[in-house]
PDB file of C-alpha atoms in Angstrom:
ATOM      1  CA  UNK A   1       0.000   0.000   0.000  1.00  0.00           C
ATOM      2  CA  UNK A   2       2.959   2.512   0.824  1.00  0.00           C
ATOM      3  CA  UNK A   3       0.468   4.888   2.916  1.00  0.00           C
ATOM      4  CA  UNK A   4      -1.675   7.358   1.542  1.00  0.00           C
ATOM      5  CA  UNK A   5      -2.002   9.554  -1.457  1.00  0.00           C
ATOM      6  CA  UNK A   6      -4.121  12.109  -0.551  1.00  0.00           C
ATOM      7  CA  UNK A   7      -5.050  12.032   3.235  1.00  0.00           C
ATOM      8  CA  UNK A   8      -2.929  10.973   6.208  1.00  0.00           C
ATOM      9  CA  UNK A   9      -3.802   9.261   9.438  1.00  0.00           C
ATOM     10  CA  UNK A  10      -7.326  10.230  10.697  1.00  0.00           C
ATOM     11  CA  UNK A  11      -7.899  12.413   7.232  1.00  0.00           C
ATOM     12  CA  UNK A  12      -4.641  14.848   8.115  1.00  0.00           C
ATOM     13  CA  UNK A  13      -4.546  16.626   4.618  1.00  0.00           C
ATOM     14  CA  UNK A  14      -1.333  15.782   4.715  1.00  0.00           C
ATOM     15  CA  UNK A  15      -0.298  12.267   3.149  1.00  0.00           C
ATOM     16  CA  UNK A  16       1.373   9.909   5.107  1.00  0.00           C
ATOM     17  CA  UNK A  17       3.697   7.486   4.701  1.00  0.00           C
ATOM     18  CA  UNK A  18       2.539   3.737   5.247  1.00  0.00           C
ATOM     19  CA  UNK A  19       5.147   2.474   8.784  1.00  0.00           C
ATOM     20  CA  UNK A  20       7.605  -0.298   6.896  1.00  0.00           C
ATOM     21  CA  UNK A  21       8.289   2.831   3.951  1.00  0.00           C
ATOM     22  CA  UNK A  22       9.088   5.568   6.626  1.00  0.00           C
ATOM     23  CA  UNK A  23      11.494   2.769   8.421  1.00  0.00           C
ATOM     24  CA  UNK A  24      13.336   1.599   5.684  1.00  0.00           C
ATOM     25  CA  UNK A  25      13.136   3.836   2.400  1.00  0.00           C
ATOM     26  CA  UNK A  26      15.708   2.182   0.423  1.00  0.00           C
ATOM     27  CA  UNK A  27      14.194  -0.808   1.099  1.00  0.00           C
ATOM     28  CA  UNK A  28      11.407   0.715  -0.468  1.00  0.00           C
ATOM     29  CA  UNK A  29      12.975   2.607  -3.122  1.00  0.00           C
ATOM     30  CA  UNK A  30      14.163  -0.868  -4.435  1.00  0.00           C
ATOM     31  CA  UNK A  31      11.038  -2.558  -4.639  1.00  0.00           C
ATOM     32  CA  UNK A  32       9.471   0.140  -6.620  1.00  0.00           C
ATOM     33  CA  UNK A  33      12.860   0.040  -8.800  1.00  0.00           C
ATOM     34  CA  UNK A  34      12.245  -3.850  -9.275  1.00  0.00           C
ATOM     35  CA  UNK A  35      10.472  -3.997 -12.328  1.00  0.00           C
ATOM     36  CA  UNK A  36       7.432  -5.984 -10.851  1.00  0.00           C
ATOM     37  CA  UNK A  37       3.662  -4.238 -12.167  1.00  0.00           C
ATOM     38  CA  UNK A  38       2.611  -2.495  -9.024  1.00  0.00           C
ATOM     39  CA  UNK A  39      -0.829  -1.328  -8.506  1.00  0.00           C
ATOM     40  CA  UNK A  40      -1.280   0.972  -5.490  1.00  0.00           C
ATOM     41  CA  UNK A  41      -3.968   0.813  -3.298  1.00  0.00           C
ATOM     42  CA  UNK A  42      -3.357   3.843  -0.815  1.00  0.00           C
ATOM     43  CA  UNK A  43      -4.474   3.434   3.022  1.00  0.00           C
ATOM     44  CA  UNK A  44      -6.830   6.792   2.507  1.00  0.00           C
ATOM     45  CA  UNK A  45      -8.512   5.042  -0.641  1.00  0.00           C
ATOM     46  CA  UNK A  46      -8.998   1.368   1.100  1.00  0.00           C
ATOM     47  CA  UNK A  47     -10.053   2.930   4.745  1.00  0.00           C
ATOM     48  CA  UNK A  48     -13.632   3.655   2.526  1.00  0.00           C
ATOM     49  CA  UNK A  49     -13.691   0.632   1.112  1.00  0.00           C
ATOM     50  CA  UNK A  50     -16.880  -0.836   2.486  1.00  0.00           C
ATOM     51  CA  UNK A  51     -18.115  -4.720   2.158  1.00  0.00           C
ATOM     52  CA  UNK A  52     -21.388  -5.731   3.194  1.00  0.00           C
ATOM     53  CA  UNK A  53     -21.865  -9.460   3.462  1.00  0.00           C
ATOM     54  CA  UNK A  54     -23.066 -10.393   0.466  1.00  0.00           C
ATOM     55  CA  UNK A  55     -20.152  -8.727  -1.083  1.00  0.00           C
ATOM     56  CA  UNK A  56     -17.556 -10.570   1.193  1.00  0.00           C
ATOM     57  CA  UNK A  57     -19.116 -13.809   0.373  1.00  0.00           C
ATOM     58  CA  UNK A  58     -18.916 -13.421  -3.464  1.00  0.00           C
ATOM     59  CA  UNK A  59     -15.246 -12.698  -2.827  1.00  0.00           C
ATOM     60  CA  UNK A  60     -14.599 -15.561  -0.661  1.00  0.00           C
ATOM     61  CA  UNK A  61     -16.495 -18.036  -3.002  1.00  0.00           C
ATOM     62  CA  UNK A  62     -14.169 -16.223  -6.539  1.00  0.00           C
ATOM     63  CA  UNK A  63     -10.966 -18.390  -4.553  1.00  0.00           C
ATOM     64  CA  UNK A  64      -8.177 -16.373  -6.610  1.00  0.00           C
ATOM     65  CA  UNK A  65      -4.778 -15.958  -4.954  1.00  0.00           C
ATOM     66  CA  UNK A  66      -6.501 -12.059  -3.922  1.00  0.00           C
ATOM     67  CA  UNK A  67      -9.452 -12.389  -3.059  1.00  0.00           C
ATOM     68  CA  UNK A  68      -8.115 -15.418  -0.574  1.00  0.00           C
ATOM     69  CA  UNK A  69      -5.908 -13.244   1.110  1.00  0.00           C
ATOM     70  CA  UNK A  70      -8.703 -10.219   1.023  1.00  0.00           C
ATOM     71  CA  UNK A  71     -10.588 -12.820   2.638  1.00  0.00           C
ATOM     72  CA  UNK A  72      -8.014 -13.533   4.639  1.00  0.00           C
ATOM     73  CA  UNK A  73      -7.600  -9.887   6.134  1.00  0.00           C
ATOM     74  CA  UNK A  74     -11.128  -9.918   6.426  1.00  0.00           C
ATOM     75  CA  UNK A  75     -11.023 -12.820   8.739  1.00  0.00           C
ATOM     76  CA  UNK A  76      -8.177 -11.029  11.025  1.00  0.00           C
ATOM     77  CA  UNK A  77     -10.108  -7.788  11.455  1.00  0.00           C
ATOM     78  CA  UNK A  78     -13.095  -9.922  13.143  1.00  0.00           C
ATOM     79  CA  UNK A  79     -15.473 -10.774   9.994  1.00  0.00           C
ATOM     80  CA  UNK A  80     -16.108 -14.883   9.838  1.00  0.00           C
ATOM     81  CA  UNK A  81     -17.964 -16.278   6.752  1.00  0.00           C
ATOM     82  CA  UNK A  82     -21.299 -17.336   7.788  1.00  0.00           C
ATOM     83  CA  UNK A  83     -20.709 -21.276   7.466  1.00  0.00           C
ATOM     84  CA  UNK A  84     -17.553 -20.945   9.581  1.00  0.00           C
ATOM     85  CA  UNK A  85     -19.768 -19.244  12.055  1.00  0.00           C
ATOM     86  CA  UNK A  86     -20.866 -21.322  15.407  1.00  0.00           C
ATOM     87  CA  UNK A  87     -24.201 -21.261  16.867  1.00  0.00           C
TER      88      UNK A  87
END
């Protein structure tokens, strides 16, 4: 993600840099440099990204190497699909 593009932390109006770029920028620098297709996804454009349920389930059940680990983060912020649910 490499932080925001148009509003910081808690919509500063100043961008901010995601933690592991500010820490180690040439670290950074190189991955950018590598050649690989990036496509940024900026923490002020995913923070109003909203899912309902019915959304998060068609992702789950598309089981591409993305949408598993979308599902995935899902999963560690406290969402469960509803057949993994318990009674």
């Amino acid at each position: 993600m490499f932080g925001s593009f148009y509003l910081g932390y808690d919509r500063d109006p100043v961008p901010a840099a995601e933690w592991n770029v500010a820490a180690d920028v040439k670290s950074a620098q190189a991955f950018v440099q590598a050649g690989a297709e990036i496509i940024y996804a900026g923490l002020d454009i995913t923070t109003f990204v909203k899912l309902d349920e019915k959304n998060r389930s068609r992702l789950l059940m598309r089981q591409t190497p993305l949408t598993n680990a979308l599902c995935g983060l899902y999963t560690l912020w406290g969402w469960k699909p509803r057949f993994y649910m318990t009674q």
